mmCIF file of the C-alpha atoms, coordinates in Angstrom:
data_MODEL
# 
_entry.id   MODEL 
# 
loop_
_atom_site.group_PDB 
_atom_site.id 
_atom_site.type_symbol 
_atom_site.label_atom_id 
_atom_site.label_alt_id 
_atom_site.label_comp_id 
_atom_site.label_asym_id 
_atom_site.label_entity_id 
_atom_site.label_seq_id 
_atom_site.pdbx_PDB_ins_code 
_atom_site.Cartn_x 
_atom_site.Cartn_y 
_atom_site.Cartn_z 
_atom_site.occupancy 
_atom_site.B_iso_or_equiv 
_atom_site.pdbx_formal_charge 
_atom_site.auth_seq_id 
_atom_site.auth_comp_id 
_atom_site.auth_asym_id 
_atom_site.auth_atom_id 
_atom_site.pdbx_PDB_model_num 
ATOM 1   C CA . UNK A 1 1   ? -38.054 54.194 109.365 1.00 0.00 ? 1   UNK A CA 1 
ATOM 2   C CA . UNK A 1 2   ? -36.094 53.431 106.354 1.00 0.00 ? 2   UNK A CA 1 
ATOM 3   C CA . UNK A 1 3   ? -33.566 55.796 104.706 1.00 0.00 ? 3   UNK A CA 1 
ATOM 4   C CA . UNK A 1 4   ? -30.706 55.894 102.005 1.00 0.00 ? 4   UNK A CA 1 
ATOM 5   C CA . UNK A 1 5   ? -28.938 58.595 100.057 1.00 0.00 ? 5   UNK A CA 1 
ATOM 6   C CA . UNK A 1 6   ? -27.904 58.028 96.668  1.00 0.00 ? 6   UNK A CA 1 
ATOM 7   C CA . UNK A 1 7   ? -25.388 60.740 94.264  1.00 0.00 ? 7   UNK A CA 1 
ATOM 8   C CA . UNK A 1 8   ? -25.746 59.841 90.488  1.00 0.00 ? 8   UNK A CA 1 
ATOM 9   C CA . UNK A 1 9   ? -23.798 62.366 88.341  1.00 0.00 ? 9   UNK A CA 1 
ATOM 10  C CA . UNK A 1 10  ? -25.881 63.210 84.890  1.00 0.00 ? 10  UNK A CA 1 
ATOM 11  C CA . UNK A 1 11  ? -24.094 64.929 81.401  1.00 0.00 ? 11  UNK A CA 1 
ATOM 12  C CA . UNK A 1 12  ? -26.286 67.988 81.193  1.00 0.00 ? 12  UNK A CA 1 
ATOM 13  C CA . UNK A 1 13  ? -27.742 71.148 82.695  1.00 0.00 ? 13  UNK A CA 1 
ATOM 14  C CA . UNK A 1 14  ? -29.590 71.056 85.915  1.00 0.00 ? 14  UNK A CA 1 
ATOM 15  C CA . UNK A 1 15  ? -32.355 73.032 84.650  1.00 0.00 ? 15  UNK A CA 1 
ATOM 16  C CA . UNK A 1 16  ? -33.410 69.988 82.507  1.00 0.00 ? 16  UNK A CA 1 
ATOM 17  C CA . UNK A 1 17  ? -32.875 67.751 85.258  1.00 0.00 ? 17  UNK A CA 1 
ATOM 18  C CA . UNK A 1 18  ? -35.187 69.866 87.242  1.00 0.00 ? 18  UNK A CA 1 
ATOM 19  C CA . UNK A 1 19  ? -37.701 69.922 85.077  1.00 0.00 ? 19  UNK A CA 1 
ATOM 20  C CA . UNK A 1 20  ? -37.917 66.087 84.509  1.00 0.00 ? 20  UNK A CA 1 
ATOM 21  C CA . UNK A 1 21  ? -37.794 65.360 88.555  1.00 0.00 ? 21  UNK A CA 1 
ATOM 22  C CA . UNK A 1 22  ? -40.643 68.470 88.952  1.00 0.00 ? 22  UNK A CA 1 
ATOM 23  C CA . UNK A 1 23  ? -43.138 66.579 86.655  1.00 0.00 ? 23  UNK A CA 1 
ATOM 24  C CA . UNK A 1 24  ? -43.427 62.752 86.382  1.00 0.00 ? 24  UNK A CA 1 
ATOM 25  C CA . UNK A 1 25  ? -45.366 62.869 83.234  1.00 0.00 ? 25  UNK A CA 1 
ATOM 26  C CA . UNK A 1 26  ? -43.218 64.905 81.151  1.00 0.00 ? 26  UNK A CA 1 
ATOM 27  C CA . UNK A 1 27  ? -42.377 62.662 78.378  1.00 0.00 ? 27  UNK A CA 1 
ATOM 28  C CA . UNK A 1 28  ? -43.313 59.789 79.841  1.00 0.00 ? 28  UNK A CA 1 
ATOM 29  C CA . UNK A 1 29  ? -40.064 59.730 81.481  1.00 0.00 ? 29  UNK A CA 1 
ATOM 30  C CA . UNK A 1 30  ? -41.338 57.532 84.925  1.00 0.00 ? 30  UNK A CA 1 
ATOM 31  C CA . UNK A 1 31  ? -43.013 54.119 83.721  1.00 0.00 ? 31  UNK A CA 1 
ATOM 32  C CA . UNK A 1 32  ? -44.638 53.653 86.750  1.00 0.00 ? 32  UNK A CA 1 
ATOM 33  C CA . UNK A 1 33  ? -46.463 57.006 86.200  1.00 0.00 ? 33  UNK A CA 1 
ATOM 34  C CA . UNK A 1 34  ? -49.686 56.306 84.301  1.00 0.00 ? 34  UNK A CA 1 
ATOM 35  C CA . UNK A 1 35  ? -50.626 60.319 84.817  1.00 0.00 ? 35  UNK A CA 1 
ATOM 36  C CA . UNK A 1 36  ? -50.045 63.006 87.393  1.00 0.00 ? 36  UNK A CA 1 
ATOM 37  C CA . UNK A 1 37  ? -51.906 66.055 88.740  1.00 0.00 ? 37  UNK A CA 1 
ATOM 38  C CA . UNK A 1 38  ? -49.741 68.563 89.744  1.00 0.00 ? 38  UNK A CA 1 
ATOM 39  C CA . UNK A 1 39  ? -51.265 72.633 91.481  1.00 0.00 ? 39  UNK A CA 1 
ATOM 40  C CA . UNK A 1 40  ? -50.830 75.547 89.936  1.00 0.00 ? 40  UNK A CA 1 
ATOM 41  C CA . UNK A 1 41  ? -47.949 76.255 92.114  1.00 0.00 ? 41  UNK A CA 1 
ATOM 42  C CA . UNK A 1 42  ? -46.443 72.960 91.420  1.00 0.00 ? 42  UNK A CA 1 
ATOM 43  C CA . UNK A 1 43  ? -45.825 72.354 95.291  1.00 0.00 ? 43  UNK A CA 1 
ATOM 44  C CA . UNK A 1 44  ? -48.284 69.317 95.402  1.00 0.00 ? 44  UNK A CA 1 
ATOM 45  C CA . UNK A 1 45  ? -48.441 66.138 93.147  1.00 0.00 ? 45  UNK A CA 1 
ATOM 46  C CA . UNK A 1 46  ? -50.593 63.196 92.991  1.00 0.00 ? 46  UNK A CA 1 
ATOM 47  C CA . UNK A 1 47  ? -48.743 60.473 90.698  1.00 0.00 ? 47  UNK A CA 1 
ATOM 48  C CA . UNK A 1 48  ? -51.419 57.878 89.473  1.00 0.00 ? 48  UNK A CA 1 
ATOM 49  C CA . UNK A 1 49  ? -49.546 54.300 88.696  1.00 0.00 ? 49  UNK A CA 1 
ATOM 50  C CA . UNK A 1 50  ? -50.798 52.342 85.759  1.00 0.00 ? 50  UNK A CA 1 
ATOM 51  C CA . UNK A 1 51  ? -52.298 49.273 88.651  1.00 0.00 ? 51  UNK A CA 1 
ATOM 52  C CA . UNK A 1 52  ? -54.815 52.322 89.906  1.00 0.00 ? 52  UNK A CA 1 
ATOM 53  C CA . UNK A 1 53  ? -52.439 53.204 93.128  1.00 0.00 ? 53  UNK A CA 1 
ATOM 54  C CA . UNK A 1 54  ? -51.562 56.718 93.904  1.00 0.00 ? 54  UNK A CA 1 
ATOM 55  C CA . UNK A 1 55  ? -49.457 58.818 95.686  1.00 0.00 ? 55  UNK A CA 1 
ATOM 56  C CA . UNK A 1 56  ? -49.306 62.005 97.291  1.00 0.00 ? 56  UNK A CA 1 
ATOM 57  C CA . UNK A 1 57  ? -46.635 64.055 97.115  1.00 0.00 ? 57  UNK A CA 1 
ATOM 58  C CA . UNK A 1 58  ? -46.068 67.480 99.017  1.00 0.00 ? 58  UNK A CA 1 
ATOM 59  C CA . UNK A 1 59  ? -43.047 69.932 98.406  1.00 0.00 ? 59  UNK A CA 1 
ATOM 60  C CA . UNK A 1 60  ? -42.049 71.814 101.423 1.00 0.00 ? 60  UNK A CA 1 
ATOM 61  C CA . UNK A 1 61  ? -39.581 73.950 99.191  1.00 0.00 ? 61  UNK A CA 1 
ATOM 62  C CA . UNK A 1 62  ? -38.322 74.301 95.664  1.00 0.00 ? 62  UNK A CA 1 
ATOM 63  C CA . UNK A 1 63  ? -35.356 76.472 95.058  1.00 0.00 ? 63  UNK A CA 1 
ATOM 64  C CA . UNK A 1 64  ? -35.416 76.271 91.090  1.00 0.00 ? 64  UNK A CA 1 
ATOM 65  C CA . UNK A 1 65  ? -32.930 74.454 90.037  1.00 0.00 ? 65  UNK A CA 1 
ATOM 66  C CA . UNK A 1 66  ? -31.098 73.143 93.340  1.00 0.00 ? 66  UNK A CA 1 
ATOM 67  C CA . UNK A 1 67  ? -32.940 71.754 95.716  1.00 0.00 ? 67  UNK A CA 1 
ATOM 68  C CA . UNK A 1 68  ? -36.394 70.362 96.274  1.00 0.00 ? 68  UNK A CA 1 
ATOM 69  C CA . UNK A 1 69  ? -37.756 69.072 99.736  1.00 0.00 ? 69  UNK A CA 1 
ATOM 70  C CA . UNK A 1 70  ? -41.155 67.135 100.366 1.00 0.00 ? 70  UNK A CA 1 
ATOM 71  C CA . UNK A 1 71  ? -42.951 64.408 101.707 1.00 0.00 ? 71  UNK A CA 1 
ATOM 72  C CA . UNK A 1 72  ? -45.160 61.750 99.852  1.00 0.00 ? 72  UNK A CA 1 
ATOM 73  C CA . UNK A 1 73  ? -47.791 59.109 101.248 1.00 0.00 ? 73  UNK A CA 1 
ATOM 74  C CA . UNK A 1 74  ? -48.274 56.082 98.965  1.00 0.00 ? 74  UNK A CA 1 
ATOM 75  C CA . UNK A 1 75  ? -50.824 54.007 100.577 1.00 0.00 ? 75  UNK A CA 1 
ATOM 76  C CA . UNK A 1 76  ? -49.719 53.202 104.109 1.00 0.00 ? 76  UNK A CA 1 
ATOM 77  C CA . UNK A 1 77  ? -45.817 54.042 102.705 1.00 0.00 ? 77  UNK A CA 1 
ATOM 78  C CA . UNK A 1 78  ? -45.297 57.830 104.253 1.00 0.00 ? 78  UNK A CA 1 
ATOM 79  C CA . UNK A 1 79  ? -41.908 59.583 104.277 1.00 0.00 ? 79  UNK A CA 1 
ATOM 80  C CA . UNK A 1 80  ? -39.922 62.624 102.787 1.00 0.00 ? 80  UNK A CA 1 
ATOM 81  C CA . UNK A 1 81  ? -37.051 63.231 100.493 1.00 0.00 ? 81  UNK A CA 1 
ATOM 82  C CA . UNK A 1 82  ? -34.007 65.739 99.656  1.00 0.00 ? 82  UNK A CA 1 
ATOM 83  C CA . UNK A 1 83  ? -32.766 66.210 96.163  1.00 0.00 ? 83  UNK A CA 1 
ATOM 84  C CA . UNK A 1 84  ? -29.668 68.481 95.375  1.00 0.00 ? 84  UNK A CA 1 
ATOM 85  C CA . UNK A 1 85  ? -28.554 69.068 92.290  1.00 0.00 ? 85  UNK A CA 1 
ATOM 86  C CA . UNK A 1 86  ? -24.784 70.188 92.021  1.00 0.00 ? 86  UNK A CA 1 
ATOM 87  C CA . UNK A 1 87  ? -23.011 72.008 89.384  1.00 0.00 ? 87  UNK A CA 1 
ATOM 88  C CA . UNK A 1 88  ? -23.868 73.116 85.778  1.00 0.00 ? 88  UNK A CA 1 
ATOM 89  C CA . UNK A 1 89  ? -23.294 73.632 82.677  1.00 0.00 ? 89  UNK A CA 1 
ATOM 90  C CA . UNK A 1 90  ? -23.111 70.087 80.537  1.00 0.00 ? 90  UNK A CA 1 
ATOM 91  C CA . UNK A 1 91  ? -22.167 68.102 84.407  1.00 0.00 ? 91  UNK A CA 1 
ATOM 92  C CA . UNK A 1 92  ? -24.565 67.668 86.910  1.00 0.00 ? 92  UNK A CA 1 
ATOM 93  C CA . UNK A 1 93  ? -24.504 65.588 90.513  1.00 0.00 ? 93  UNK A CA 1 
ATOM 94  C CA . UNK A 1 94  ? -27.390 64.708 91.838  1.00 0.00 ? 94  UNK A CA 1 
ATOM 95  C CA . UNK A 1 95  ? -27.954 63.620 95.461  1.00 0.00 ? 95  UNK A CA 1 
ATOM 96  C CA . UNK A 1 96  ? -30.939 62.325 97.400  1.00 0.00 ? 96  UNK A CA 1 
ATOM 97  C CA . UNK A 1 97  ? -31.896 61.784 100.685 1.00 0.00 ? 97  UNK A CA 1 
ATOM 98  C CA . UNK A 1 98  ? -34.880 59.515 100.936 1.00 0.00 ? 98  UNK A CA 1 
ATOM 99  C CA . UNK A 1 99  ? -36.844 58.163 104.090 1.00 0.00 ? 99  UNK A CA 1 
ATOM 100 C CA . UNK A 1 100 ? -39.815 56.373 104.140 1.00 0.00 ? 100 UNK A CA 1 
ATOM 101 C CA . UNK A 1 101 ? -41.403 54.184 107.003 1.00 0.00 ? 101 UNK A CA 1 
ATOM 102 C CA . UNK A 1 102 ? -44.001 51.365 106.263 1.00 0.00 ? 102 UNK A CA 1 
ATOM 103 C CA . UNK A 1 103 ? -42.306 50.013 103.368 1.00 0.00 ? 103 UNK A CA 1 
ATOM 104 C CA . UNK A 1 104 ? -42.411 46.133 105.185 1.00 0.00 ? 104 UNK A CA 1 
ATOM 105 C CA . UNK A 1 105 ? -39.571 43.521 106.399 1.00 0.00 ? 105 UNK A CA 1 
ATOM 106 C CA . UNK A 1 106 ? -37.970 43.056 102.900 1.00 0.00 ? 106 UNK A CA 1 
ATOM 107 C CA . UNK A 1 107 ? -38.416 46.186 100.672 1.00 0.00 ? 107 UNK A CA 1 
ATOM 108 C CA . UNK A 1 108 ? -35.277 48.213 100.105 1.00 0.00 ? 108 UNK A CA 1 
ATOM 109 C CA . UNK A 1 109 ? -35.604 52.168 99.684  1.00 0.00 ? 109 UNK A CA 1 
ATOM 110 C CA . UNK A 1 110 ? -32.399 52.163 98.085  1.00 0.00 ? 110 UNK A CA 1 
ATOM 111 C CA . UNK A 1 111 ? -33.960 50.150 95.071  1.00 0.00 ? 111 UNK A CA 1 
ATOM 112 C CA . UNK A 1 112 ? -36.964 51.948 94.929  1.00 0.00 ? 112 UNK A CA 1 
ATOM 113 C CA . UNK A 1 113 ? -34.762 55.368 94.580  1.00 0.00 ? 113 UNK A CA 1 
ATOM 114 C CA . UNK A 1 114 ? -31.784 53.700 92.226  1.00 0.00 ? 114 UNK A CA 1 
ATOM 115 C CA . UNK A 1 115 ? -35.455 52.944 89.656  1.00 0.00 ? 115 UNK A CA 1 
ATOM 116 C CA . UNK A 1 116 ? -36.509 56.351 89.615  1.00 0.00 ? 116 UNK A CA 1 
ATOM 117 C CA . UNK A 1 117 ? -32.574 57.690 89.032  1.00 0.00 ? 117 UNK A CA 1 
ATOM 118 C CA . UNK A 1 118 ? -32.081 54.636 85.930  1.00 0.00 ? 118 UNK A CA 1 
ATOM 119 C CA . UNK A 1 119 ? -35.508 55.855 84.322  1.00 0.00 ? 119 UNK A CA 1 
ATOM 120 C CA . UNK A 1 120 ? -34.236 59.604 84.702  1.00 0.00 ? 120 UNK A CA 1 
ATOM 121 C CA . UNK A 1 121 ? -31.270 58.384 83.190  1.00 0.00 ? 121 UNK A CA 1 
ATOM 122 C CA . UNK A 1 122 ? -32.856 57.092 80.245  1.00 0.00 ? 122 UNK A CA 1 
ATOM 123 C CA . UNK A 1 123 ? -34.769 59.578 79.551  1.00 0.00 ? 123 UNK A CA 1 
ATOM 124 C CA . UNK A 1 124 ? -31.747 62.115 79.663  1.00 0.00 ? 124 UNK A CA 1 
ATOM 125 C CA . UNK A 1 125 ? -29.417 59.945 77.065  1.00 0.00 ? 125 UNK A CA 1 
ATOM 126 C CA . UNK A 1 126 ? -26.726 59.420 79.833  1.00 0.00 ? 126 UNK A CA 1 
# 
């Protein structure tokens, strides 16, 4: 098992943050998000990636807008994830926890979280 935390701090409210990290194909905001199903009670997604490849994502909790808890299985890539966000207003922290096992020898989980934080980044202007 593999795991990493990561804090980037954003310039806006967390309820837009929220929003963006509760639905991968809002806006178009993760590129390696072709589409995405997500259940009428938003607690399970399955991301579909532009090469065919999907993943499976299940929230354990979702306290609107601090904290969301899951798991995810890509393949034969399983593992879970924390995100808080902190603070409010036009100043927002954001802080992951992020495990996954089966990623192989050489793959970092720190990269694969920094890619998803840079596109959210992006797609926020900050």
């Amino acid at each position: 098992m593999k795991s990493c935390v990561l804090t980037r701090t954003f310039s806006c409210d967390p309820s837009r943050i929220w929003l963006y990290l509760s639905n991968p194909a809002l806006n178009h905001w993760r590129k390696d998000v072709a589409s995405a199903e997500i259940s009428d009670d938003g607690m399970q997604v399955v991301e579909l990636a532009p090469d065919g490849s999907r993943t499976e994502i299940t929230f354990s909790s979702k306290e609107k807008p601090r904290r969301m808890t899951g798991s995810f299985v890509h393949g034969k890539v399983k593992g879970s994830f924390t995100v808080i966000l902190l603070g409010g207003g036009d100043c927002t922290s954001v802080e992951c926890t992020f495990e996954a096992q089966g990623l192989g020898l050489f793959t970092k989980p720190q990269k694969l979280l920094e890619q998803r934080l840079d596109m959210l980044a992006q797609v926020l202007g900050a």
